[in-house]
Short mmCIF file of C-alpha atoms and ligand atoms in Angstrom, two decimals:
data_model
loop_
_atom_site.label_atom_id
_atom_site.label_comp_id
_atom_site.label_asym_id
_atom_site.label_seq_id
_atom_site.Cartn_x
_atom_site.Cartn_y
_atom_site.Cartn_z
CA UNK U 1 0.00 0.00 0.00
CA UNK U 2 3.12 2.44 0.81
CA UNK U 3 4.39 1.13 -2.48
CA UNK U 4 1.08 2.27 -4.24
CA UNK U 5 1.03 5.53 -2.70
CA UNK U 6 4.23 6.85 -3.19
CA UNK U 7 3.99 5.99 -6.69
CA UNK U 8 0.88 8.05 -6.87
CA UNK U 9 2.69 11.04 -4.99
CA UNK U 10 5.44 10.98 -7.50
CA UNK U 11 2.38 10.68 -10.34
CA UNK U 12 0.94 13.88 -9.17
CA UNK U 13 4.41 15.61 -8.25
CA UNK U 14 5.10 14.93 -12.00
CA UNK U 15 1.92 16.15 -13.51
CA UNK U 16 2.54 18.92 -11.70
CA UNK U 17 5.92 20.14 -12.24
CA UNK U 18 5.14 19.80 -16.09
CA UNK U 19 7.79 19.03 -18.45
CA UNK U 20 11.02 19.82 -18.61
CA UNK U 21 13.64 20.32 -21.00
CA UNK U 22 17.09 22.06 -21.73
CA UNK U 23 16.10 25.70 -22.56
CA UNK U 24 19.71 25.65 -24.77
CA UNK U 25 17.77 23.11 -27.14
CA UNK U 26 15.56 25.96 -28.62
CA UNK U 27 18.47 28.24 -29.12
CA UNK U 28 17.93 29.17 -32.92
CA UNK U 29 15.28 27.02 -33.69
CA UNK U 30 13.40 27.94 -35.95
CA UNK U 31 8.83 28.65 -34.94
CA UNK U 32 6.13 29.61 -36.40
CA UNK U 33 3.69 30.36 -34.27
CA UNK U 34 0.05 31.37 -35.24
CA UNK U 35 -2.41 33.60 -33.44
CA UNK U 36 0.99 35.52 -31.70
CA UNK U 37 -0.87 39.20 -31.58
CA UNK U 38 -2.40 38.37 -28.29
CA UNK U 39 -2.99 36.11 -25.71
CA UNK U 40 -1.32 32.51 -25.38
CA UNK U 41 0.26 33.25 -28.70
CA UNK U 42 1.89 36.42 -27.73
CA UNK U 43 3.44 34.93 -24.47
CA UNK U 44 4.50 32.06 -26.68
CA UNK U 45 6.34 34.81 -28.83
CA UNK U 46 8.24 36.04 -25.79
CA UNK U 47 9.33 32.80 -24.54
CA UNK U 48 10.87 31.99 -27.51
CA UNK U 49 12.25 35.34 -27.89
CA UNK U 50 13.72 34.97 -24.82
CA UNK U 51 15.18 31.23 -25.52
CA UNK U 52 16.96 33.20 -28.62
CA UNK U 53 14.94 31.31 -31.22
CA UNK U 54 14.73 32.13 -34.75
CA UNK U 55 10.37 33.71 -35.08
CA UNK U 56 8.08 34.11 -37.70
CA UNK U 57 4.12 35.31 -36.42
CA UNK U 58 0.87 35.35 -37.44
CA UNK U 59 -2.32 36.70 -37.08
CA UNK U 60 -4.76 38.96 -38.55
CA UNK U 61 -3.99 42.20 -37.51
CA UNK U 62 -0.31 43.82 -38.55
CA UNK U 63 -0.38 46.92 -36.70
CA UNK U 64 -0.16 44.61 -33.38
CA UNK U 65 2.14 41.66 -34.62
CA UNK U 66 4.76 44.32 -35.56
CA UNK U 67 4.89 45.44 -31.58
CA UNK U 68 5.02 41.80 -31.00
CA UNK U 69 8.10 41.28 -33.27
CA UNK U 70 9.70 44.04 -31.78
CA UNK U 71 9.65 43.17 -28.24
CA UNK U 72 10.71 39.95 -29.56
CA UNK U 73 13.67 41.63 -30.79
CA UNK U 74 14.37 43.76 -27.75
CA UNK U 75 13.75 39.72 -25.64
CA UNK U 76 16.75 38.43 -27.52
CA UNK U 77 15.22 36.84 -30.77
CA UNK U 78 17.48 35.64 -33.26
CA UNK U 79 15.17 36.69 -35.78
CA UNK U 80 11.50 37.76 -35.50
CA UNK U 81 9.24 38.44 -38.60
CA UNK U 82 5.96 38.82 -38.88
CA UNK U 83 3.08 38.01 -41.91
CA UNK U 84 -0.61 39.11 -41.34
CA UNK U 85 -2.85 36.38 -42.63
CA UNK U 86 -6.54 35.46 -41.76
CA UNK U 87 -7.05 32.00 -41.15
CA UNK U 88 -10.51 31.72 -42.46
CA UNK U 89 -9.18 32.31 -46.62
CA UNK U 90 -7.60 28.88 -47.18
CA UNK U 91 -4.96 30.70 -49.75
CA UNK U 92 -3.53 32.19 -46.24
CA UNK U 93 -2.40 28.80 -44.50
CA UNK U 94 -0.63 27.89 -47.67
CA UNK U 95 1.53 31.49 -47.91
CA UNK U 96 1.65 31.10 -43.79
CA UNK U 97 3.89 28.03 -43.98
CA UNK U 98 6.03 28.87 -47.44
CA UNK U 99 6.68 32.49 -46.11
CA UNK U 100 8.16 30.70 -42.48
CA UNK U 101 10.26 28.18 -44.74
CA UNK U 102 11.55 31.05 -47.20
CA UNK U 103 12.43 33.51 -44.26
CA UNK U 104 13.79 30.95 -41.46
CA UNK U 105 15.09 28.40 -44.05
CA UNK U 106 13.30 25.17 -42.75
CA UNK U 107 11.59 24.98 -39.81
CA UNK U 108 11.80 23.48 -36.07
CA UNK U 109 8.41 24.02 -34.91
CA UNK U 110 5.11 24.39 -35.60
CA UNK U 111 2.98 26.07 -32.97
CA UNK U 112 -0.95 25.91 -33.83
CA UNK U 113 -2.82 28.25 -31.51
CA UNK U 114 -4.97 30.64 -33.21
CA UNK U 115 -8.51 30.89 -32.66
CA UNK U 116 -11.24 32.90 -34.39
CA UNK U 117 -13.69 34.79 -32.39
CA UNK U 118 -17.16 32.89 -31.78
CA UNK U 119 -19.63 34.02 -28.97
CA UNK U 120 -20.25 32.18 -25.45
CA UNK U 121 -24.04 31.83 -25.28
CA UNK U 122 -26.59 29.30 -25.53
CA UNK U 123 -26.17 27.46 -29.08
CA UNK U 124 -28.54 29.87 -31.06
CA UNK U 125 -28.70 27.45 -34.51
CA UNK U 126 -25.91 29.38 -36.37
CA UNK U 127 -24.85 26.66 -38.54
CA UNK U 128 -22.44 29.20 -40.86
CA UNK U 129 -21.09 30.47 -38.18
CA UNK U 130 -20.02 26.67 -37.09
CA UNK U 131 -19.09 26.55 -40.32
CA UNK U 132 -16.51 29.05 -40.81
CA UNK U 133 -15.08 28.33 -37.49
CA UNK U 134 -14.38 24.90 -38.25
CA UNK U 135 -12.17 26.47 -41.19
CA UNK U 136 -10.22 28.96 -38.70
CA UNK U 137 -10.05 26.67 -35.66
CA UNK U 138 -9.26 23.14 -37.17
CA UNK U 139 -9.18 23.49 -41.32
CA UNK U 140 -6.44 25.93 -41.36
CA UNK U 141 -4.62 23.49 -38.92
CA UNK U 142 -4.70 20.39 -41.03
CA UNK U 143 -3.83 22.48 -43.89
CA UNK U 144 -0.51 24.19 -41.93
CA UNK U 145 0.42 20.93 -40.68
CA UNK U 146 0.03 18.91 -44.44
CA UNK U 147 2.20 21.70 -46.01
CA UNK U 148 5.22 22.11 -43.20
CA UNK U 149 5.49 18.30 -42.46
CA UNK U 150 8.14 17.84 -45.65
CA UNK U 151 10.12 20.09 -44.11
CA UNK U 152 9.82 19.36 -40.14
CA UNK U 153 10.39 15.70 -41.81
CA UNK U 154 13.94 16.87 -42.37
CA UNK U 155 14.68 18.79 -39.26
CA UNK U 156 13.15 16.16 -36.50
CA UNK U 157 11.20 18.80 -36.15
CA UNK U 158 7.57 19.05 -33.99
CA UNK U 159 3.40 20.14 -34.43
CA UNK U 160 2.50 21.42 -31.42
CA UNK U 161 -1.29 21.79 -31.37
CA UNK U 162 -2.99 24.30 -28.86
CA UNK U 163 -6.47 22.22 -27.69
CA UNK U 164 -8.64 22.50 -24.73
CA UNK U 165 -10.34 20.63 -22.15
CA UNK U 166 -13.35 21.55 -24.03
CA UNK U 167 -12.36 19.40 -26.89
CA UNK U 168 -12.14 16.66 -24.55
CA UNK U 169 -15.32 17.31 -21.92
CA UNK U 170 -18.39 18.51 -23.29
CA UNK U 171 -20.26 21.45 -21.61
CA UNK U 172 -22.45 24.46 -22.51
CA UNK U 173 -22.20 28.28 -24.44
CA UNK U 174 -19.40 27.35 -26.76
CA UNK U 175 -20.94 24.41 -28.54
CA UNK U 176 -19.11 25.78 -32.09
CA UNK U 177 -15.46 26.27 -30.64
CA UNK U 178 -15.69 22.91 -28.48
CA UNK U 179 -16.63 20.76 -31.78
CA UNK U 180 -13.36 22.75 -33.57
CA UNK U 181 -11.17 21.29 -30.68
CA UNK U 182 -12.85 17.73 -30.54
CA UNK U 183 -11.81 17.96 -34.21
CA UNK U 184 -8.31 18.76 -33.45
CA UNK U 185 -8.13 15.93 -30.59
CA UNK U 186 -9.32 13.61 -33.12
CA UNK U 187 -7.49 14.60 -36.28
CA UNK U 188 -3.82 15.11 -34.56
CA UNK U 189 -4.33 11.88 -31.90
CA UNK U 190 -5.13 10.14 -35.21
CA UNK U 191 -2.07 11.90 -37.38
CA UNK U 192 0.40 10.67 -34.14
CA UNK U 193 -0.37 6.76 -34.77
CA UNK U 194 0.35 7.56 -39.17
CA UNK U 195 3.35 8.79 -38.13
CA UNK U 196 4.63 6.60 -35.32
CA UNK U 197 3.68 3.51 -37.79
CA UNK U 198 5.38 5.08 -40.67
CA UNK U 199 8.11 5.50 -38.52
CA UNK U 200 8.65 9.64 -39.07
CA UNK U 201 10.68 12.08 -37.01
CA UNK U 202 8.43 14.00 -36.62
CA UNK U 203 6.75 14.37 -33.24
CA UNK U 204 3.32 15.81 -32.57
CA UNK U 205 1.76 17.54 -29.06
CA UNK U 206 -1.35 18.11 -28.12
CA UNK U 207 -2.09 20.53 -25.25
CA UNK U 208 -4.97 20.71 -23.21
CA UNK U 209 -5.69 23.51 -21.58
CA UNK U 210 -7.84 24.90 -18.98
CA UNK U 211 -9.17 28.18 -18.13
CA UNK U 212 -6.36 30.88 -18.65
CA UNK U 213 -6.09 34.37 -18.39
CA UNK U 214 -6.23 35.75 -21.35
CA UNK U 215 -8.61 38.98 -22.43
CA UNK U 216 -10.83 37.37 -24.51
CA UNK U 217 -11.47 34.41 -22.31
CA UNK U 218 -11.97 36.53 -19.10
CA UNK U 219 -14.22 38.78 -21.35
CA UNK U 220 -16.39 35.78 -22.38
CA UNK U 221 -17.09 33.68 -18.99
CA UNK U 222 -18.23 36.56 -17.21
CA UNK U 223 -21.36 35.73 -15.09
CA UNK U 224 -21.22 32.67 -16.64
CA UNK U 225 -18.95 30.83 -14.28
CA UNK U 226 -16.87 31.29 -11.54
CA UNK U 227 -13.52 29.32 -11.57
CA UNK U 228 -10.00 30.39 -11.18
CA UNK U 229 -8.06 31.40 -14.26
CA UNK U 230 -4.25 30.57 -14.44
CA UNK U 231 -1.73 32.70 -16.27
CA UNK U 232 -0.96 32.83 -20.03
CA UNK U 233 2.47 32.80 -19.56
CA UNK U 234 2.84 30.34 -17.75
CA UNK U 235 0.69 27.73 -20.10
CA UNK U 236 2.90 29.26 -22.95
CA UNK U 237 5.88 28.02 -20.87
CA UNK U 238 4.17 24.39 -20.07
CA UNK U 239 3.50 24.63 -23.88
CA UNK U 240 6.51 25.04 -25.46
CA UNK U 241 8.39 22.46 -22.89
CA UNK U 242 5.80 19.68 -23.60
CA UNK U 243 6.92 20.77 -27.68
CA UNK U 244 10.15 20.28 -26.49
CA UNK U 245 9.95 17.25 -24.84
CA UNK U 246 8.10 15.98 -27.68
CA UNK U 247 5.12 14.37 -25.53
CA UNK U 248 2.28 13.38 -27.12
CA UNK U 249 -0.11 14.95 -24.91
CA UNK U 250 0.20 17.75 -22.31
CA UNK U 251 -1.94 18.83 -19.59
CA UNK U 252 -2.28 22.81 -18.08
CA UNK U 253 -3.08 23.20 -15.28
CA UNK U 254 -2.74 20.36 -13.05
CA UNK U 255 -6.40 19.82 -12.85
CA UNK U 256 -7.36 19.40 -16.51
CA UNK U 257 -5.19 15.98 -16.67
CA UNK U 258 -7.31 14.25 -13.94
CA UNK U 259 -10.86 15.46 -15.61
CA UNK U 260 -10.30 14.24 -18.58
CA UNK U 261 -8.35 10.69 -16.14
CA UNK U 262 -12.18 10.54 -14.24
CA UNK U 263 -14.14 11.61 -17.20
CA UNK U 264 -15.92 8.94 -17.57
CA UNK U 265 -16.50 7.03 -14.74
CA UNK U 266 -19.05 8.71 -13.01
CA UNK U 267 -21.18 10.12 -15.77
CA UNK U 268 -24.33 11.47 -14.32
CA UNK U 269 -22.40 13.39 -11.63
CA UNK U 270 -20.06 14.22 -13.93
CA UNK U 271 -22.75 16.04 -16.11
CA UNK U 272 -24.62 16.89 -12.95
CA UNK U 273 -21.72 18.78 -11.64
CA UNK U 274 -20.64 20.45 -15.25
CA UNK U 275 -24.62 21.92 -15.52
CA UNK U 276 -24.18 23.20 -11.81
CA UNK U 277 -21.05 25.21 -12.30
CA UNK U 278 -22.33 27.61 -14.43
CA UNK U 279 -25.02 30.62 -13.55
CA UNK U 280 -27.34 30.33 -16.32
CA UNK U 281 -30.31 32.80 -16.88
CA UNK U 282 -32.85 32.61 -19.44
CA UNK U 283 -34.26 36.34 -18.74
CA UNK U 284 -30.96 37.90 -18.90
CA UNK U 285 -28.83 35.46 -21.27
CA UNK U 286 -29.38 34.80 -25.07
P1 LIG G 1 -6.95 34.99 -27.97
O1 LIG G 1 -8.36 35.26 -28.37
O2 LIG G 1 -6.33 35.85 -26.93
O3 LIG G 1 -6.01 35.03 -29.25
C1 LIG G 1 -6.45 34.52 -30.47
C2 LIG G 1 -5.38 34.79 -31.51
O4 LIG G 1 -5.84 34.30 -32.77
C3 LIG G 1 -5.10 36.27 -31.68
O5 LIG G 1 -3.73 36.45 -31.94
C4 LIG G 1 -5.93 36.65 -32.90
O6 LIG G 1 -5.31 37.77 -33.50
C5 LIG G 1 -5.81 35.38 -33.73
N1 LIG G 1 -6.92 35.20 -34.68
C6 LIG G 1 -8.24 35.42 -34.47
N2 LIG G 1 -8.94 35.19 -35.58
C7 LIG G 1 -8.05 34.82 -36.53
C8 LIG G 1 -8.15 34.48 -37.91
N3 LIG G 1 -9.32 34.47 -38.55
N4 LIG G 1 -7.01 34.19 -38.59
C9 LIG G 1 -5.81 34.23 -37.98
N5 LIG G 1 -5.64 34.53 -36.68
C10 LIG G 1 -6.75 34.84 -35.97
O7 LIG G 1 -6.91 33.43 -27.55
P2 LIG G 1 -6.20 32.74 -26.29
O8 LIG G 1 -4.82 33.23 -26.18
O9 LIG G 1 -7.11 32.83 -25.12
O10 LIG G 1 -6.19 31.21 -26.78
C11 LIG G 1 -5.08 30.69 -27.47
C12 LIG G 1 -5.27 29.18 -27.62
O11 LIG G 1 -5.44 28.59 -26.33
C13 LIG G 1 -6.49 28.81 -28.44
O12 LIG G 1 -6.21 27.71 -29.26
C14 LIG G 1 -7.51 28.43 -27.38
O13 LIG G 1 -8.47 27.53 -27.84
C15 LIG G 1 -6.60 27.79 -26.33
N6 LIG G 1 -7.23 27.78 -25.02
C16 LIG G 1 -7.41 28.97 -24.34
C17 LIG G 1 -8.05 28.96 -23.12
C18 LIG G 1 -8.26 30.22 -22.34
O14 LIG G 1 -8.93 30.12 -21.28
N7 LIG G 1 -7.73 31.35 -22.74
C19 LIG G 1 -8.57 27.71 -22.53
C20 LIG G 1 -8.32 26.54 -23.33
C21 LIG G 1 -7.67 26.59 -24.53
P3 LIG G 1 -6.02 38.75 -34.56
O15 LIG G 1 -7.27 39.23 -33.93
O16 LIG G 1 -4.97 39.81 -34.76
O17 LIG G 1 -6.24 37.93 -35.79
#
């Protein structure tokens, strides 16, 4: 029984501490990482800046990405370059990954995190608007990772795909972005068997995340639920250092790996418990 419980202690110690990995390692490597003007994506900017990596960013809006590249700079980038691109034209994944080969010659990593906007509410039957977010949120993925895996083929190089724990738990008010990341958990958990069978170099991450910091997602669960948020920069850290250590699947924070562990053994409580968390009001809500 001591046996048992130590080794769950060092489990949880482990889960955690998060990954780790020699910071020297991503000296010059070469990122792309998408959806860097705010956010996740702009801490994972600095980090890398800071690790003296070699940068290239995306997002929609220039104006901001070119403040971005420039504290990158000031960090201690080795290069940092940004293209402004919108996710939802198909054209723009495709220039996206050449541009980030052409500048950086090859490429290291690539770091999927954008997301377009979509609105936390009660599912109001917008089927185009599921539509094109499936295109931003998970099309535009597949279509970044088909055209940089030649080239990551070459380099050992790594996919590191931004998810959620609501592409692995259902729940309410964002029934649009949660299919777009049960999409992703599918698609990429499916593209790391192809590879391991095929026997590639390349490795693939997934990261699940839980409720963090940022703007827009402080902006959206207001009065809708109540539960701590933990810092973007420090799930851009946990991030890149699961990329790093090339694990298949990471966990931020600590609590999101034992949801999705307990998921599904208790399912009515479970479901009782997800309904209960959040202040729902039909007079005041749409
Ligand atoms: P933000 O909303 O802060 O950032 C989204 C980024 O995507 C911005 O840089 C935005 O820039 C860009 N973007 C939006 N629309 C498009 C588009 N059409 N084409 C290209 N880029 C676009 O998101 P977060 O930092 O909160 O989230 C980052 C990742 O973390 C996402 O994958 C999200 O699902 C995941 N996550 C976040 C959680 C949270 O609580 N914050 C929880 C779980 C997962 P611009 O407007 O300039 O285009």
């Amino acid at each position: 029984l001591f046996f048992l419980c130590s080794l769950g202690v060092a489990f949880i110690a482990v889960q955690w501490s998060g990954p780790s990995f020699h910071a020297e390692s991503l000296k010059g490597a070469r990122v792309l990482v998408t959806g860097a003007s705010t956010g996740i994506g702009e801490q994972l900017a600095y980090h890398y800046a800071r690790l003296g990596a070699q940068l290239v960013i995306t997002a929609r809006r220039g104006n901001v990405l070119e403040q971005v590249v420039n504290k990158c700079l000031e960090l201690g980038a080795q290069k940092a370059l940004f293209i402004p691109a919108d996710m939802a034209n198909p054209e723009d994944s495709d220039r996206v990954v050449q541009y980030a080969i052409d500048q950086l010659g090859g490429l290291d990593y690539l770091i999927l995190n954008h997301i377009g906007p979509s609105p936390y509410r009660m599912w109001d039957g917008d089927v185009e608007h599921t539509r094109w977010l499936l295109q931003v949120n998970f099309l535009s993925f597949v279509q970044m990772a088909k055209n940089a895996l030649p080239t990551l083929e070459k380099s050992n190089g790594s996919i590191v795909v931004v998810s959620s724990l609501l592409g692995k738990v259902t729940s309410p008010f964002a029934l649009p972005y949660a299919a777009t990341k049960f999409a992703l958990n599918g698609f990429f958990g499916g593209l790391q068997h192809e590879l391991a069978m095929q026997g590639s170099n390349v490795s693939v991450t997934i990261c699940t995340l839980g409720l963090i910091d940022t703007e827009t997602a402080m902006e959206k669960i207001k009065g809708y639920i109540n539960i701590s948020a933990y810092p973007a920069h420090e799930a851009a850290w946990h991030i890149i250092a699961g990329g790093a250590s090339r694990l298949t699947e990471t966990y931020y924070p600590w609590y999101t790996y034992y949801v999705c562990l307990f998921r599904d053994w208790f399912p009515y409580y479970r479901d009782l418990a997800t309904r209960n968390s959040y202040t729902y009001n039909p007079q005041t809500v749409g």
